[in-house]
PDB file of C-alpha atoms in Angstrom:
ATOM      1  CA  UNK B   1      -4.718   0.301  15.531  1.00  0.00           C
ATOM      2  CA  UNK B   2      -5.284  -3.105  13.967  1.00  0.00           C
ATOM      3  CA  UNK B   3      -4.974  -6.144  16.163  1.00  0.00           C
ATOM      4  CA  UNK B   4      -2.288  -8.776  15.535  1.00  0.00           C
ATOM      5  CA  UNK B   5      -4.754 -11.200  13.956  1.00  0.00           C
ATOM      6  CA  UNK B   6      -5.760  -8.455  11.498  1.00  0.00           C
ATOM      7  CA  UNK B   7      -2.160  -7.862  10.483  1.00  0.00           C
ATOM      8  CA  UNK B   8      -1.654 -11.636   9.963  1.00  0.00           C
ATOM      9  CA  UNK B   9      -4.885 -11.807   7.907  1.00  0.00           C
ATOM     10  CA  UNK B  10      -3.786  -8.784   5.758  1.00  0.00           C
ATOM     11  CA  UNK B  11      -0.397 -10.332   5.127  1.00  0.00           C
ATOM     12  CA  UNK B  12      -2.022 -13.639   4.234  1.00  0.00           C
ATOM     13  CA  UNK B  13      -4.346 -11.884   1.791  1.00  0.00           C
ATOM     14  CA  UNK B  14      -1.458 -10.036   0.153  1.00  0.00           C
ATOM     15  CA  UNK B  15       0.510 -13.289  -0.264  1.00  0.00           C
ATOM     16  CA  UNK B  16      -2.424 -15.103  -1.825  1.00  0.00           C
ATOM     17  CA  UNK B  17      -3.188 -12.145  -4.125  1.00  0.00           C
ATOM     18  CA  UNK B  18       0.427 -12.040  -5.369  1.00  0.00           C
ATOM     19  CA  UNK B  19       0.459 -15.810  -6.006  1.00  0.00           C
ATOM     20  CA  UNK B  20      -2.966 -15.993  -7.696  1.00  0.00           C
ATOM     21  CA  UNK B  21      -2.653 -13.001  -9.992  1.00  0.00           C
ATOM     22  CA  UNK B  22      -0.026 -14.150 -12.547  1.00  0.00           C
ATOM     23  CA  UNK B  23      -1.433 -17.669 -12.583  1.00  0.00           C
ATOM     24  CA  UNK B  24      -4.948 -16.272 -13.043  1.00  0.00           C
ATOM     25  CA  UNK B  25      -3.818 -14.526 -16.206  1.00  0.00           C
ATOM     26  CA  UNK B  26      -2.819 -17.846 -17.751  1.00  0.00           C
ATOM     27  CA  UNK B  27      -6.128 -19.387 -16.599  1.00  0.00           C
ATOM     28  CA  UNK B  28      -7.944 -16.571 -18.441  1.00  0.00           C
ATOM     29  CA  UNK B  29      -5.748 -16.681 -21.538  1.00  0.00           C
ATOM     30  CA  UNK B  30      -6.020 -20.484 -21.873  1.00  0.00           C
ATOM     31  CA  UNK B  31      -9.779 -20.438 -21.016  1.00  0.00           C
ATOM     32  CA  UNK B  32      -9.359 -23.116 -18.367  1.00  0.00           C
ATOM     33  CA  UNK B  33     -11.389 -21.513 -15.590  1.00  0.00           C
ATOM     34  CA  UNK B  34     -13.191 -24.784 -14.922  1.00  0.00           C
ATOM     35  CA  UNK B  35      -9.784 -26.478 -14.569  1.00  0.00           C
ATOM     36  CA  UNK B  36      -8.944 -24.192 -11.654  1.00  0.00           C
ATOM     37  CA  UNK B  37     -12.383 -24.782 -10.172  1.00  0.00           C
ATOM     38  CA  UNK B  38     -11.940 -28.571 -10.359  1.00  0.00           C
ATOM     39  CA  UNK B  39      -8.549 -28.417  -8.655  1.00  0.00           C
ATOM     40  CA  UNK B  40      -9.985 -26.198  -5.891  1.00  0.00           C
ATOM     41  CA  UNK B  41     -12.905 -28.564  -5.271  1.00  0.00           C
ATOM     42  CA  UNK B  42     -10.446 -31.432  -4.870  1.00  0.00           C
ATOM     43  CA  UNK B  43      -8.847 -29.498  -1.952  1.00  0.00           C
ATOM     44  CA  UNK B  44     -11.562 -30.774   0.421  1.00  0.00           C
ATOM     45  CA  UNK B  45     -10.634 -34.372  -0.344  1.00  0.00           C
ATOM     46  CA  UNK B  46      -7.026 -33.377   0.365  1.00  0.00           C
ATOM     47  CA  UNK B  47      -8.059 -31.951   3.781  1.00  0.00           C
ATOM     48  CA  UNK B  48     -10.007 -35.153   4.675  1.00  0.00           C
ATOM     49  CA  UNK B  49      -7.117 -37.475   3.711  1.00  0.00           C
ATOM     50  CA  UNK B  50      -4.579 -35.280   5.586  1.00  0.00           C
ATOM     51  CA  UNK B  51      -6.674 -35.534   8.750  1.00  0.00           C
ATOM     52  CA  UNK B  52      -7.250 -39.251   8.276  1.00  0.00           C
ATOM     53  CA  UNK B  53      -3.523 -39.949   7.809  1.00  0.00           C
ATOM     54  CA  UNK B  54      -2.411 -37.323  10.343  1.00  0.00           C
ATOM     55  CA  UNK B  55      -0.232 -35.390   7.894  1.00  0.00           C
ATOM     56  CA  UNK B  56       0.090 -31.705   7.076  1.00  0.00           C
ATOM     57  CA  UNK B  57      -3.069 -30.132   5.618  1.00  0.00           C
ATOM     58  CA  UNK B  58      -0.916 -28.258   3.129  1.00  0.00           C
ATOM     59  CA  UNK B  59       0.787 -31.489   1.954  1.00  0.00           C
ATOM     60  CA  UNK B  60      -2.570 -33.267   1.633  1.00  0.00           C
ATOM     61  CA  UNK B  61      -4.172 -30.459  -0.409  1.00  0.00           C
ATOM     62  CA  UNK B  62      -1.159 -30.050  -2.707  1.00  0.00           C
ATOM     63  CA  UNK B  63      -0.968 -33.788  -3.342  1.00  0.00           C
ATOM     64  CA  UNK B  64      -4.632 -34.231  -4.206  1.00  0.00           C
ATOM     65  CA  UNK B  65      -4.743 -30.982  -6.240  1.00  0.00           C
ATOM     66  CA  UNK B  66      -1.699 -32.211  -8.267  1.00  0.00           C
ATOM     67  CA  UNK B  67      -3.295 -35.637  -8.685  1.00  0.00           C
ATOM     68  CA  UNK B  68      -6.519 -34.069  -9.911  1.00  0.00           C
ATOM     69  CA  UNK B  69      -4.771 -31.745 -12.369  1.00  0.00           C
ATOM     70  CA  UNK B  70      -2.449 -34.451 -13.726  1.00  0.00           C
ATOM     71  CA  UNK B  71      -5.364 -36.914 -14.074  1.00  0.00           C
ATOM     72  CA  UNK B  72      -7.414 -34.414 -16.054  1.00  0.00           C
ATOM     73  CA  UNK B  73      -4.389 -33.688 -18.346  1.00  0.00           C
ATOM     74  CA  UNK B  74      -3.851 -37.435 -18.952  1.00  0.00           C
ATOM     75  CA  UNK B  75      -7.533 -38.267 -19.537  1.00  0.00           C
ATOM     76  CA  UNK B  76      -8.306 -35.292 -21.806  1.00  0.00           C
ATOM     77  CA  UNK B  77      -8.663 -36.357 -25.402  1.00  0.00           C
ATOM     78  CA  UNK B  78      -9.581 -40.003 -24.408  1.00  0.00           C
ATOM     79  CA  UNK B  79     -13.132 -39.740 -25.621  1.00  0.00           C
ATOM     80  CA  UNK B  80     -14.532 -37.280 -23.096  1.00  0.00           C
ATOM     81  CA  UNK B  81     -15.184 -33.563 -23.572  1.00  0.00           C
ATOM     82  CA  UNK B  82     -12.927 -31.514 -21.240  1.00  0.00           C
ATOM     83  CA  UNK B  83     -15.862 -29.714 -19.546  1.00  0.00           C
ATOM     84  CA  UNK B  84     -17.642 -33.051 -18.885  1.00  0.00           C
ATOM     85  CA  UNK B  85     -14.466 -34.631 -17.488  1.00  0.00           C
ATOM     86  CA  UNK B  86     -13.782 -31.618 -15.222  1.00  0.00           C
ATOM     87  CA  UNK B  87     -17.423 -31.534 -14.045  1.00  0.00           C
ATOM     88  CA  UNK B  88     -17.383 -35.202 -13.104  1.00  0.00           C
ATOM     89  CA  UNK B  89     -14.005 -35.109 -11.374  1.00  0.00           C
ATOM     90  CA  UNK B  90     -14.553 -31.798  -9.557  1.00  0.00           C
ATOM     91  CA  UNK B  91     -17.893 -32.661  -7.987  1.00  0.00           C
ATOM     92  CA  UNK B  92     -16.884 -36.240  -7.300  1.00  0.00           C
ATOM     93  CA  UNK B  93     -13.783 -35.117  -5.429  1.00  0.00           C
ATOM     94  CA  UNK B  94     -15.777 -32.580  -3.429  1.00  0.00           C
ATOM     95  CA  UNK B  95     -18.478 -35.109  -2.523  1.00  0.00           C
ATOM     96  CA  UNK B  96     -15.981 -37.860  -1.611  1.00  0.00           C
ATOM     97  CA  UNK B  97     -14.049 -35.332   0.486  1.00  0.00           C
ATOM     98  CA  UNK B  98     -17.137 -34.316   2.384  1.00  0.00           C
ATOM     99  CA  UNK B  99     -18.001 -37.981   3.030  1.00  0.00           C
ATOM    100  CA  UNK B 100     -14.413 -38.768   4.036  1.00  0.00           C
ATOM    101  CA  UNK B 101     -14.466 -35.934   6.590  1.00  0.00           C
ATOM    102  CA  UNK B 102     -17.277 -37.735   8.434  1.00  0.00           C
ATOM    103  CA  UNK B 103     -14.929 -40.710   9.090  1.00  0.00           C
ATOM    104  CA  UNK B 104     -12.327 -38.566  10.873  1.00  0.00           C
ATOM    105  CA  UNK B 105     -12.771 -39.574  14.482  1.00  0.00           C
ATOM    106  CA  UNK B 106     -11.799 -37.404  17.440  1.00  0.00           C
ATOM    107  CA  UNK B 107     -11.226 -34.223  15.337  1.00  0.00           C
ATOM    108  CA  UNK B 108     -13.694 -31.369  15.296  1.00  0.00           C
ATOM    109  CA  UNK B 109     -13.748 -29.945  11.739  1.00  0.00           C
ATOM    110  CA  UNK B 110     -15.078 -26.608  10.682  1.00  0.00           C
ATOM    111  CA  UNK B 111     -16.179 -27.369   7.117  1.00  0.00           C
ATOM    112  CA  UNK B 112     -17.438 -23.811   6.671  1.00  0.00           C
ATOM    113  CA  UNK B 113     -13.873 -22.547   7.104  1.00  0.00           C
ATOM    114  CA  UNK B 114     -12.516 -24.964   4.479  1.00  0.00           C
ATOM    115  CA  UNK B 115     -15.332 -24.212   2.020  1.00  0.00           C
ATOM    116  CA  UNK B 116     -15.433 -20.400   2.423  1.00  0.00           C
ATOM    117  CA  UNK B 117     -12.138 -19.592   4.135  1.00  0.00           C
ATOM    118  CA  UNK B 118     -11.244 -18.336   7.599  1.00  0.00           C
ATOM    119  CA  UNK B 119      -8.593 -15.686   7.059  1.00  0.00           C
ATOM    120  CA  UNK B 120      -9.054 -14.214  10.541  1.00  0.00           C
ATOM    121  CA  UNK B 121      -7.804 -17.530  12.026  1.00  0.00           C
ATOM    122  CA  UNK B 122      -4.479 -17.386  10.148  1.00  0.00           C
ATOM    123  CA  UNK B 123      -1.570 -18.081  12.511  1.00  0.00           C
ATOM    124  CA  UNK B 124       2.126 -17.506  12.238  1.00  0.00           C
ATOM    125  CA  UNK B 125       2.720 -20.970  10.820  1.00  0.00           C
ATOM    126  CA  UNK B 126      -0.042 -20.453   8.262  1.00  0.00           C
ATOM    127  CA  UNK B 127       1.560 -17.166   7.273  1.00  0.00           C
ATOM    128  CA  UNK B 128       4.949 -18.851   6.693  1.00  0.00           C
ATOM    129  CA  UNK B 129       3.277 -21.558   4.529  1.00  0.00           C
ATOM    130  CA  UNK B 130       1.278 -18.971   2.552  1.00  0.00           C
ATOM    131  CA  UNK B 131       4.238 -16.723   1.789  1.00  0.00           C
ATOM    132  CA  UNK B 132       6.545 -19.691   1.043  1.00  0.00           C
ATOM    133  CA  UNK B 133       3.987 -20.962  -1.443  1.00  0.00           C
ATOM    134  CA  UNK B 134       3.480 -17.462  -2.918  1.00  0.00           C
ATOM    135  CA  UNK B 135       7.249 -16.972  -3.410  1.00  0.00           C
ATOM    136  CA  UNK B 136       7.514 -20.445  -4.972  1.00  0.00           C
ATOM    137  CA  UNK B 137       4.685 -19.716  -7.449  1.00  0.00           C
ATOM    138  CA  UNK B 138       6.052 -16.248  -8.320  1.00  0.00           C
ATOM    139  CA  UNK B 139       9.473 -17.790  -8.839  1.00  0.00           C
ATOM    140  CA  UNK B 140       8.008 -20.469 -11.155  1.00  0.00           C
ATOM    141  CA  UNK B 141       6.119 -17.864 -13.140  1.00  0.00           C
ATOM    142  CA  UNK B 142       9.200 -15.633 -13.560  1.00  0.00           C
ATOM    143  CA  UNK B 143      11.402 -18.574 -14.484  1.00  0.00           C
ATOM    144  CA  UNK B 144       9.006 -20.002 -17.088  1.00  0.00           C
ATOM    145  CA  UNK B 145       7.194 -16.772 -18.100  1.00  0.00           C
ATOM    146  CA  UNK B 146       8.307 -16.562 -21.748  1.00  0.00           C
ATOM    147  CA  UNK B 147       8.002 -20.311 -22.340  1.00  0.00           C
ATOM    148  CA  UNK B 148       4.529 -20.333 -20.728  1.00  0.00           C
ATOM    149  CA  UNK B 149       3.455 -17.372 -22.786  1.00  0.00           C
ATOM    150  CA  UNK B 150       4.690 -18.897 -26.042  1.00  0.00           C
ATOM    151  CA  UNK B 151       2.968 -22.265 -25.281  1.00  0.00           C
ATOM    152  CA  UNK B 152      -0.241 -20.437 -24.412  1.00  0.00           C
ATOM    153  CA  UNK B 153      -0.270 -18.289 -27.582  1.00  0.00           C
ATOM    154  CA  UNK B 154       0.593 -20.992 -30.122  1.00  0.00           C
ATOM    155  CA  UNK B 155       1.646 -24.629 -29.626  1.00  0.00           C
ATOM    156  CA  UNK B 156       3.215 -24.798 -33.094  1.00  0.00           C
ATOM    157  CA  UNK B 157       5.336 -21.701 -32.334  1.00  0.00           C
ATOM    158  CA  UNK B 158       6.292 -23.271 -29.057  1.00  0.00           C
ATOM    159  CA  UNK B 159       7.499 -26.448 -30.798  1.00  0.00           C
ATOM    160  CA  UNK B 160       9.429 -24.298 -33.300  1.00  0.00           C
ATOM    161  CA  UNK B 161      11.069 -22.527 -30.394  1.00  0.00           C
ATOM    162  CA  UNK B 162      12.031 -25.861 -28.814  1.00  0.00           C
ATOM    163  CA  UNK B 163       9.475 -25.398 -26.014  1.00  0.00           C
ATOM    164  CA  UNK B 164       7.475 -28.444 -24.865  1.00  0.00           C
ATOM    165  CA  UNK B 165       3.835 -27.369 -24.290  1.00  0.00           C
ATOM    166  CA  UNK B 166       3.160 -30.350 -22.110  1.00  0.00           C
ATOM    167  CA  UNK B 167       6.047 -29.399 -19.813  1.00  0.00           C
ATOM    168  CA  UNK B 168       4.689 -25.872 -19.492  1.00  0.00           C
ATOM    169  CA  UNK B 169       1.214 -27.348 -18.711  1.00  0.00           C
ATOM    170  CA  UNK B 170       2.842 -29.309 -15.890  1.00  0.00           C
ATOM    171  CA  UNK B 171       4.452 -26.082 -14.561  1.00  0.00           C
ATOM    172  CA  UNK B 172       0.996 -24.440 -14.537  1.00  0.00           C
ATOM    173  CA  UNK B 173      -0.452 -27.521 -12.862  1.00  0.00           C
ATOM    174  CA  UNK B 174       2.102 -27.450 -10.087  1.00  0.00           C
ATOM    175  CA  UNK B 175       1.616 -23.681  -9.579  1.00  0.00           C
ATOM    176  CA  UNK B 176      -2.146 -24.143  -9.501  1.00  0.00           C
ATOM    177  CA  UNK B 177      -1.900 -26.863  -6.883  1.00  0.00           C
ATOM    178  CA  UNK B 178       0.273 -24.632  -4.657  1.00  0.00           C
ATOM    179  CA  UNK B 179      -2.065 -21.639  -5.046  1.00  0.00           C
ATOM    180  CA  UNK B 180      -5.087 -23.775  -4.095  1.00  0.00           C
ATOM    181  CA  UNK B 181      -3.266 -25.016  -1.017  1.00  0.00           C
ATOM    182  CA  UNK B 182      -2.249 -21.550   0.202  1.00  0.00           C
ATOM    183  CA  UNK B 183      -5.561 -19.878  -0.678  1.00  0.00           C
ATOM    184  CA  UNK B 184      -7.683 -22.492   1.108  1.00  0.00           C
ATOM    185  CA  UNK B 185      -7.330 -20.717   4.474  1.00  0.00           C
ATOM    186  CA  UNK B 186      -8.091 -17.296   2.971  1.00  0.00           C
ATOM    187  CA  UNK B 187     -11.127 -17.745   0.671  1.00  0.00           C
ATOM    188  CA  UNK B 188     -11.941 -21.443   0.889  1.00  0.00           C
ATOM    189  CA  UNK B 189     -12.296 -24.209  -1.708  1.00  0.00           C
ATOM    190  CA  UNK B 190     -15.469 -22.841  -3.272  1.00  0.00           C
ATOM    191  CA  UNK B 191     -14.071 -19.336  -3.899  1.00  0.00           C
ATOM    192  CA  UNK B 192     -10.471 -19.979  -4.909  1.00  0.00           C
ATOM    193  CA  UNK B 193     -11.284 -20.080  -8.642  1.00  0.00           C
ATOM    194  CA  UNK B 194     -12.963 -16.631  -8.326  1.00  0.00           C
ATOM    195  CA  UNK B 195      -9.778 -15.117  -6.839  1.00  0.00           C
ATOM    196  CA  UNK B 196      -7.809 -16.592  -9.744  1.00  0.00           C
ATOM    197  CA  UNK B 197     -10.117 -15.413 -12.490  1.00  0.00           C
ATOM    198  CA  UNK B 198     -11.755 -12.143 -11.452  1.00  0.00           C
ATOM    199  CA  UNK B 199      -8.586  -9.988 -10.898  1.00  0.00           C
ATOM    200  CA  UNK B 200      -7.134 -11.142 -14.240  1.00  0.00           C
ATOM    201  CA  UNK B 201     -10.416 -10.497 -16.067  1.00  0.00           C
ATOM    202  CA  UNK B 202     -10.600  -7.075 -14.418  1.00  0.00           C
ATOM    203  CA  UNK B 203      -7.091  -6.137 -15.510  1.00  0.00           C
ATOM    204  CA  UNK B 204      -7.511  -7.275 -19.110  1.00  0.00           C
ATOM    205  CA  UNK B 205      -9.208  -4.194 -20.615  1.00  0.00           C
ATOM    206  CA  UNK B 206      -6.468  -1.854 -19.302  1.00  0.00           C
ATOM    207  CA  UNK B 207      -3.464  -3.970 -20.295  1.00  0.00           C
ATOM    208  CA  UNK B 208      -1.397  -3.623 -23.443  1.00  0.00           C
ATOM    209  CA  UNK B 209       1.066  -6.372 -22.692  1.00  0.00           C
ATOM    210  CA  UNK B 210       0.848  -9.724 -20.852  1.00  0.00           C
ATOM    211  CA  UNK B 211       3.344  -8.440 -18.203  1.00  0.00           C
ATOM    212  CA  UNK B 212       1.198  -5.334 -17.660  1.00  0.00           C
ATOM    213  CA  UNK B 213      -1.898  -7.503 -17.173  1.00  0.00           C
ATOM    214  CA  UNK B 214      -0.128  -9.648 -14.570  1.00  0.00           C
ATOM    215  CA  UNK B 215       1.005  -6.615 -12.591  1.00  0.00           C
ATOM    216  CA  UNK B 216      -2.413  -4.907 -12.708  1.00  0.00           C
ATOM    217  CA  UNK B 217      -4.104  -8.191 -11.761  1.00  0.00           C
ATOM    218  CA  UNK B 218      -1.760  -8.506  -8.770  1.00  0.00           C
ATOM    219  CA  UNK B 219      -2.627  -4.983  -7.608  1.00  0.00           C
ATOM    220  CA  UNK B 220      -6.357  -5.724  -7.972  1.00  0.00           C
ATOM    221  CA  UNK B 221      -6.080  -9.024  -6.147  1.00  0.00           C
ATOM    222  CA  UNK B 222      -4.189  -7.420  -3.224  1.00  0.00           C
ATOM    223  CA  UNK B 223      -6.687  -4.531  -3.088  1.00  0.00           C
ATOM    224  CA  UNK B 224      -9.603  -6.994  -3.080  1.00  0.00           C
ATOM    225  CA  UNK B 225      -8.123  -9.144  -0.266  1.00  0.00           C
ATOM    226  CA  UNK B 226      -7.086  -6.275   2.019  1.00  0.00           C
ATOM    227  CA  UNK B 227     -10.207  -4.140   1.230  1.00  0.00           C
ATOM    228  CA  UNK B 228     -12.518  -7.152   1.592  1.00  0.00           C
ATOM    229  CA  UNK B 229     -10.866  -8.042   4.914  1.00  0.00           C
ATOM    230  CA  UNK B 230     -11.432  -4.542   6.221  1.00  0.00           C
ATOM    231  CA  UNK B 231     -15.039  -4.454   4.981  1.00  0.00           C
ATOM    232  CA  UNK B 232     -15.756  -7.838   6.553  1.00  0.00           C
ATOM    233  CA  UNK B 233     -14.294  -6.663   9.883  1.00  0.00           C
ATOM    234  CA  UNK B 234     -16.287  -3.402   9.747  1.00  0.00           C
ATOM    235  CA  UNK B 235     -19.680  -4.834   8.681  1.00  0.00           C
ATOM    236  CA  UNK B 236     -19.310  -8.283  10.346  1.00  0.00           C
ATOM    237  CA  UNK B 237     -19.736 -10.234   7.107  1.00  0.00           C
ATOM    238  CA  UNK B 238     -18.069 -13.532   6.027  1.00  0.00           C
ATOM    239  CA  UNK B 239     -14.534 -12.622   5.026  1.00  0.00           C
ATOM    240  CA  UNK B 240     -13.970 -14.960   2.039  1.00  0.00           C
ATOM    241  CA  UNK B 241     -17.212 -14.081   0.259  1.00  0.00           C
ATOM    242  CA  UNK B 242     -16.651 -10.361   1.060  1.00  0.00           C
ATOM    243  CA  UNK B 243     -13.211 -10.468  -0.594  1.00  0.00           C
ATOM    244  CA  UNK B 244     -14.642 -12.105  -3.707  1.00  0.00           C
ATOM    245  CA  UNK B 245     -17.615  -9.680  -3.717  1.00  0.00           C
ATOM    246  CA  UNK B 246     -15.216  -6.695  -3.670  1.00  0.00           C
ATOM    247  CA  UNK B 247     -13.196  -8.265  -6.532  1.00  0.00           C
ATOM    248  CA  UNK B 248     -16.478  -8.746  -8.497  1.00  0.00           C
ATOM    249  CA  UNK B 249     -17.287  -5.030  -7.852  1.00  0.00           C
ATOM    250  CA  UNK B 250     -13.897  -4.101  -9.281  1.00  0.00           C
ATOM    251  CA  UNK B 251     -14.702  -6.225 -12.364  1.00  0.00           C
ATOM    252  CA  UNK B 252     -18.078  -4.447 -12.910  1.00  0.00           C
ATOM    253  CA  UNK B 253     -16.426  -1.011 -12.560  1.00  0.00           C
ATOM    254  CA  UNK B 254     -13.627  -2.085 -14.924  1.00  0.00           C
ATOM    255  CA  UNK B 255     -16.093  -3.339 -17.533  1.00  0.00           C
ATOM    256  CA  UNK B 256     -18.277  -0.196 -17.356  1.00  0.00           C
ATOM    257  CA  UNK B 257     -15.234   2.080 -17.504  1.00  0.00           C
ATOM    258  CA  UNK B 258     -13.778   0.199 -20.492  1.00  0.00           C
ATOM    259  CA  UNK B 259     -17.039   0.306 -22.431  1.00  0.00           C
ATOM    260  CA  UNK B 260     -17.493   3.998 -21.621  1.00  0.00           C
ATOM    261  CA  UNK B 261     -13.992   4.811 -22.841  1.00  0.00           C
ATOM    262  CA  UNK B 262     -14.507   2.817 -26.077  1.00  0.00           C
ATOM    263  CA  UNK B 263     -17.749   4.755 -26.794  1.00  0.00           C
ATOM    264  CA  UNK B 264     -15.967   8.039 -26.067  1.00  0.00           C
ATOM    265  CA  UNK B 265     -13.082   7.126 -28.347  1.00  0.00           C
ATOM    266  CA  UNK B 266     -15.423   6.204 -31.233  1.00  0.00           C
ATOM    267  CA  UNK B 267     -17.288   9.508 -30.910  1.00  0.00           C
ATOM    268  CA  UNK B 268     -14.131  11.559 -30.902  1.00  0.00           C
TER     269      UNK B 268
END
């Protein structure tokens, strides 16, 4: 029988998987993987400022993640290549966050937990925050799904359909900030982008519609979090990296299976 902390960890993993999967599909479709990575790196600065100002960690991370994402959106096209801008801001935010943590007096901080996650330490309050964030992200995705999809496929078509691509970008930005905040406890700042991208990329070869890809990605993400949690508990390995490693294994199997099926189809 699993202990209570394992049940809490499993529920946390399921919540993060459900939240990250549909958003990860848009990250893959828009080819903005580095954008997610930059927002995740900024989470450490959010943690440091939250501790310095004695506010909720969740509020600090969401605020800084939103600030990072909006800043990148505003500065893009101002003379800097997007990848350069993201690289500068992501690593600067991470470095400043790590320096800021050293100024937090009287608080013992486990940086390893924030960088790589500590899902086994999830408490009841964390669980409420994670599932509240997951439900909010899922609700946003369902509400704006068609508009987001149209803006992702073709901006001109979006304008013709009276859809504002910048507004949809803001919706994605808000959803991304929330996912980063809720996933921080599960996989950590350095691995959040992997949990966004890998399940979506794994689902892509087996999906005929965007909706199908989102559902398959959600199943893969939940399987990776719960399976990785169990494997980490059994083999005494770091939980966050184990979850991402299992997701990567699913991706390799998916890629090999897809290529094998394509070769079989061509020969027959």
